[in-house]
């Protein structure tokens, strides 16, 4: 299937949001990560069960410190 991850078309062979994050090398317990699928925020507790479909738009935001 093909997803749009942070605005970029991304081929993906998995099924769930957690699998996508692992594919992108983001640990399931990564702190400071927020995810939305098709404009809906998905809580960390839902990552494992959240199925993805061809064409879904996934936005991943990582908090960074700065000053």
PDB file of N, CA and C in Angstrom, residues 9-62:
ATOM      1  N   UNK A   9       4.814  10.638  -0.195  1.00  0.00           N
ATOM      2  CA  UNK A   9       4.316   9.303  -0.523  1.00  0.00           C
ATOM      3  C   UNK A   9       5.315   8.258  -0.045  1.00  0.00           C
ATOM      4  N   UNK A  10       4.798   7.268   0.693  1.00  0.00           N
ATOM      5  CA  UNK A  10       5.655   6.263   1.312  1.00  0.00           C
ATOM      6  C   UNK A  10       5.058   4.875   1.102  1.00  0.00           C
ATOM      7  N   UNK A  11       5.768   3.976   0.400  1.00  0.00           N
ATOM      8  CA  UNK A  11       5.268   2.608   0.285  1.00  0.00           C
ATOM      9  C   UNK A  11       5.395   1.900   1.636  1.00  0.00           C
ATOM     10  N   UNK A  12       4.426   1.049   1.949  1.00  0.00           N
ATOM     11  CA  UNK A  12       4.417   0.378   3.245  1.00  0.00           C
ATOM     12  C   UNK A  12       3.720  -0.963   3.102  1.00  0.00           C
ATOM     13  N   UNK A  13       4.339  -2.017   3.636  1.00  0.00           N
ATOM     14  CA  UNK A  13       3.789  -3.364   3.532  1.00  0.00           C
ATOM     15  C   UNK A  13       3.130  -3.849   4.813  1.00  0.00           C
ATOM     16  N   UNK A  14       3.112  -3.041   5.844  1.00  0.00           N
ATOM     17  CA  UNK A  14       2.537  -3.462   7.116  1.00  0.00           C
ATOM     18  C   UNK A  14       1.048  -3.208   7.180  1.00  0.00           C
ATOM     19  N   UNK A  15       0.502  -3.300   8.395  1.00  0.00           N
ATOM     20  CA  UNK A  15      -0.935  -3.163   8.578  1.00  0.00           C
ATOM     21  C   UNK A  15      -1.330  -2.122   9.623  1.00  0.00           C
ATOM     22  N   UNK A  16      -0.451  -1.887  10.624  1.00  0.00           N
ATOM     23  CA  UNK A  16      -0.849  -1.022  11.732  1.00  0.00           C
ATOM     24  C   UNK A  16       0.065   0.190  11.862  1.00  0.00           C
ATOM     25  N   UNK A  17      -0.411   1.153  12.612  1.00  0.00           N
ATOM     26  CA  UNK A  17       0.370   2.349  12.871  1.00  0.00           C
ATOM     27  C   UNK A  17       1.659   2.007  13.608  1.00  0.00           C
ATOM     28  N   UNK A  18       1.599   1.096  14.563  1.00  0.00           N
ATOM     29  CA  UNK A  18       2.807   0.707  15.296  1.00  0.00           C
ATOM     30  C   UNK A  18       3.834   0.094  14.350  1.00  0.00           C
ATOM     31  N   UNK A  19       3.393  -0.714  13.401  1.00  0.00           N
ATOM     32  CA  UNK A  19       4.312  -1.297  12.421  1.00  0.00           C
ATOM     33  C   UNK A  19       4.948  -0.214  11.557  1.00  0.00           C
ATOM     34  N   UNK A  20       4.165   0.797  11.199  1.00  0.00           N
ATOM     35  CA  UNK A  20       4.714   1.910  10.418  1.00  0.00           C
ATOM     36  C   UNK A  20       5.783   2.640  11.215  1.00  0.00           C
ATOM     37  N   UNK A  21       5.512   2.923  12.474  1.00  0.00           N
ATOM     38  CA  UNK A  21       6.486   3.631  13.301  1.00  0.00           C
ATOM     39  C   UNK A  21       7.764   2.809  13.458  1.00  0.00           C
ATOM     40  N   UNK A  22       7.630   1.501  13.605  1.00  0.00           N
ATOM     41  CA  UNK A  22       8.816   0.636  13.681  1.00  0.00           C
ATOM     42  C   UNK A  22       9.570   0.676  12.353  1.00  0.00           C
ATOM     43  N   UNK A  23       8.843   0.651  11.251  1.00  0.00           N
ATOM     44  CA  UNK A  23       9.455   0.732   9.918  1.00  0.00           C
ATOM     45  C   UNK A  23      10.242   2.038   9.757  1.00  0.00           C
ATOM     46  N   UNK A  24       9.723   3.095  10.364  1.00  0.00           N
ATOM     47  CA  UNK A  24      10.389   4.408  10.313  1.00  0.00           C
ATOM     48  C   UNK A  24      11.428   4.556  11.422  1.00  0.00           C
ATOM     49  N   UNK A  25      11.654   3.475  12.159  1.00  0.00           N
ATOM     50  CA  UNK A  25      12.642   3.416  13.236  1.00  0.00           C
ATOM     51  C   UNK A  25      12.310   4.338  14.406  1.00  0.00           C
ATOM     52  N   UNK A  26      11.011   4.429  14.715  1.00  0.00           N
ATOM     53  CA  UNK A  26      10.556   5.137  15.908  1.00  0.00           C
ATOM     54  C   UNK A  26      10.101   4.093  16.913  1.00  0.00           C
ATOM     55  N   UNK A  27      10.716   4.075  18.063  1.00  0.00           N
ATOM     56  CA  UNK A  27      10.376   3.090  19.100  1.00  0.00           C
ATOM     57  C   UNK A  27       8.940   3.298  19.568  1.00  0.00           C
ATOM     58  N   UNK A  28       8.232   2.211  19.886  1.00  0.00           N
ATOM     59  CA  UNK A  28       6.849   2.345  20.340  1.00  0.00           C
ATOM     60  C   UNK A  28       6.714   3.127  21.644  1.00  0.00           C
ATOM     61  N   UNK A  29       7.798   3.234  22.398  1.00  0.00           N
ATOM     62  CA  UNK A  29       7.752   4.003  23.643  1.00  0.00           C
ATOM     63  C   UNK A  29       8.437   5.359  23.490  1.00  0.00           C
ATOM     64  N   UNK A  30       8.638   5.802  22.259  1.00  0.00           N
ATOM     65  CA  UNK A  30       9.326   7.074  22.001  1.00  0.00           C
ATOM     66  C   UNK A  30       8.592   8.220  22.688  1.00  0.00           C
ATOM     67  N   UNK A  31       9.324   8.980  23.437  1.00  0.00           N
ATOM     68  CA  UNK A  31       8.745  10.133  24.128  1.00  0.00           C
ATOM     69  C   UNK A  31       8.705  11.325  23.182  1.00  0.00           C
ATOM     70  N   UNK A  32       7.733  12.188  23.351  1.00  0.00           N
ATOM     71  CA  UNK A  32       7.653  13.398  22.564  1.00  0.00           C
ATOM     72  C   UNK A  32       7.214  13.182  21.130  1.00  0.00           C
ATOM     73  N   UNK A  33       6.494  12.082  20.868  1.00  0.00           N
ATOM     74  CA  UNK A  33       5.998  11.796  19.521  1.00  0.00           C
ATOM     75  C   UNK A  33       4.473  11.845  19.554  1.00  0.00           C
ATOM     76  N   UNK A  34       3.897  12.577  18.603  1.00  0.00           N
ATOM     77  CA  UNK A  34       2.444  12.628  18.436  1.00  0.00           C
ATOM     78  C   UNK A  34       2.131  12.217  17.010  1.00  0.00           C
ATOM     79  N   UNK A  35       1.019  11.492  16.839  1.00  0.00           N
ATOM     80  CA  UNK A  35       0.663  10.977  15.522  1.00  0.00           C
ATOM     81  C   UNK A  35      -0.804  11.260  15.236  1.00  0.00           C
ATOM     82  N   UNK A  36      -1.078  11.634  13.987  1.00  0.00           N
ATOM     83  CA  UNK A  36      -2.455  11.797  13.517  1.00  0.00           C
ATOM     84  C   UNK A  36      -2.593  11.015  12.217  1.00  0.00           C
ATOM     85  N   UNK A  37      -3.751  10.395  12.046  1.00  0.00           N
ATOM     86  CA  UNK A  37      -4.065   9.692  10.805  1.00  0.00           C
ATOM     87  C   UNK A  37      -5.311  10.337  10.225  1.00  0.00           C
ATOM     88  N   UNK A  38      -5.179  10.825   8.998  1.00  0.00           N
ATOM     89  CA  UNK A  38      -6.289  11.510   8.326  1.00  0.00           C
ATOM     90  C   UNK A  38      -6.866  12.638   9.187  1.00  0.00           C
ATOM     91  N   UNK A  39      -5.970  13.371   9.853  1.00  0.00           N
ATOM     92  CA  UNK A  39      -6.373  14.526  10.648  1.00  0.00           C
ATOM     93  C   UNK A  39      -6.863  14.214  12.040  1.00  0.00           C
ATOM     94  N   UNK A  40      -6.907  12.938  12.432  1.00  0.00           N
ATOM     95  CA  UNK A  40      -7.364  12.537  13.758  1.00  0.00           C
ATOM     96  C   UNK A  40      -6.193  12.093  14.603  1.00  0.00           C
ATOM     97  N   UNK A  41      -6.014  12.701  15.768  1.00  0.00           N
ATOM     98  CA  UNK A  41      -4.928  12.311  16.666  1.00  0.00           C
ATOM     99  C   UNK A  41      -5.176  10.886  17.148  1.00  0.00           C
ATOM    100  N   UNK A  42      -4.119  10.081  17.120  1.00  0.00           N
ATOM    101  CA  UNK A  42      -4.193   8.693  17.591  1.00  0.00           C
ATOM    102  C   UNK A  42      -3.345   8.609  18.855  1.00  0.00           C
ATOM    103  N   UNK A  43      -3.968   8.249  19.969  1.00  0.00           N
ATOM    104  CA  UNK A  43      -3.233   8.171  21.226  1.00  0.00           C
ATOM    105  C   UNK A  43      -2.260   6.996  21.194  1.00  0.00           C
ATOM    106  N   UNK A  44      -1.218   7.102  21.981  1.00  0.00           N
ATOM    107  CA  UNK A  44      -0.182   6.074  22.048  1.00  0.00           C
ATOM    108  C   UNK A  44      -0.779   4.688  22.336  1.00  0.00           C
ATOM    109  N   UNK A  45      -1.782   4.624  23.167  1.00  0.00           N
ATOM    110  CA  UNK A  45      -2.419   3.350  23.495  1.00  0.00           C
ATOM    111  C   UNK A  45      -3.146   2.712  22.324  1.00  0.00           C
ATOM    112  N   UNK A  46      -3.440   3.488  21.301  1.00  0.00           N
ATOM    113  CA  UNK A  46      -4.146   2.969  20.127  1.00  0.00           C
ATOM    114  C   UNK A  46      -3.211   2.589  18.981  1.00  0.00           C
ATOM    115  N   UNK A  47      -1.923   2.903  19.077  1.00  0.00           N
ATOM    116  CA  UNK A  47      -0.988   2.676  17.974  1.00  0.00           C
ATOM    117  C   UNK A  47      -0.976   1.223  17.530  1.00  0.00           C
ATOM    118  N   UNK A  48      -0.970   0.299  18.472  1.00  0.00           N
ATOM    119  CA  UNK A  48      -0.856  -1.122  18.133  1.00  0.00           C
ATOM    120  C   UNK A  48      -2.067  -1.609  17.333  1.00  0.00           C
ATOM    121  N   UNK A  49      -3.253  -1.126  17.656  1.00  0.00           N
ATOM    122  CA  UNK A  49      -4.478  -1.623  17.032  1.00  0.00           C
ATOM    123  C   UNK A  49      -4.941  -0.779  15.847  1.00  0.00           C
ATOM    124  N   UNK A  50      -4.371   0.403  15.659  1.00  0.00           N
ATOM    125  CA  UNK A  50      -4.852   1.307  14.598  1.00  0.00           C
ATOM    126  C   UNK A  50      -4.428   0.802  13.227  1.00  0.00           C
ATOM    127  N   UNK A  51      -5.389   0.271  12.483  1.00  0.00           N
ATOM    128  CA  UNK A  51      -5.116  -0.233  11.137  1.00  0.00           C
ATOM    129  C   UNK A  51      -4.937   0.933  10.173  1.00  0.00           C
ATOM    130  N   UNK A  52      -4.062   0.743   9.207  1.00  0.00           N
ATOM    131  CA  UNK A  52      -3.842   1.736   8.166  1.00  0.00           C
ATOM    132  C   UNK A  52      -4.381   1.195   6.842  1.00  0.00           C
ATOM    133  N   UNK A  53      -4.848   2.113   6.000  1.00  0.00           N
ATOM    134  CA  UNK A  53      -5.392   1.754   4.699  1.00  0.00           C
ATOM    135  C   UNK A  53      -4.644   2.503   3.610  1.00  0.00           C
ATOM    136  N   UNK A  54      -4.641   1.933   2.426  1.00  0.00           N
ATOM    137  CA  UNK A  54      -4.004   2.570   1.289  1.00  0.00           C
ATOM    138  C   UNK A  54      -4.510   4.007   1.149  1.00  0.00           C
ATOM    139  N   UNK A  55      -3.589   4.936   1.026  1.00  0.00           N
ATOM    140  CA  UNK A  55      -3.943   6.340   0.839  1.00  0.00           C
ATOM    141  C   UNK A  55      -4.070   7.150   2.116  1.00  0.00           C
ATOM    142  N   UNK A  56      -3.960   6.516   3.281  1.00  0.00           N
ATOM    143  CA  UNK A  56      -4.050   7.264   4.543  1.00  0.00           C
ATOM    144  C   UNK A  56      -2.952   8.319   4.619  1.00  0.00           C
ATOM    145  N   UNK A  57      -3.294   9.450   5.228  1.00  0.00           N
ATOM    146  CA  UNK A  57      -2.334  10.521   5.485  1.00  0.00           C
ATOM    147  C   UNK A  57      -1.927  10.450   6.952  1.00  0.00           C
ATOM    148  N   UNK A  58      -0.644  10.211   7.190  1.00  0.00           N
ATOM    149  CA  UNK A  58      -0.120  10.079   8.553  1.00  0.00           C
ATOM    150  C   UNK A  58       0.819  11.245   8.817  1.00  0.00           C
ATOM    151  N   UNK A  59       0.555  11.968   9.895  1.00  0.00           N
ATOM    152  CA  UNK A  59       1.428  13.067  10.312  1.00  0.00           C
ATOM    153  C   UNK A  59       2.088  12.674  11.617  1.00  0.00           C
ATOM    154  N   UNK A  60       3.408  12.734  11.636  1.00  0.00           N
ATOM    155  CA  UNK A  60       4.190  12.400  12.821  1.00  0.00           C
ATOM    156  C   UNK A  60       4.948  13.648  13.254  1.00  0.00           C
ATOM    157  N   UNK A  61       4.734  14.039  14.489  1.00  0.00           N
ATOM    158  CA  UNK A  61       5.372  15.230  15.038  1.00  0.00           C
ATOM    159  C   UNK A  61       6.239  14.819  16.209  1.00  0.00           C
ATOM    160  N   UNK A  62       7.470  15.296  16.211  1.00  0.00           N
ATOM    161  CA  UNK A  62       8.394  15.021  17.316  1.00  0.00           C
ATOM    162  C   UNK A  62       8.725  16.319  18.022  1.00  0.00           C
TER     163      UNK A  62
END
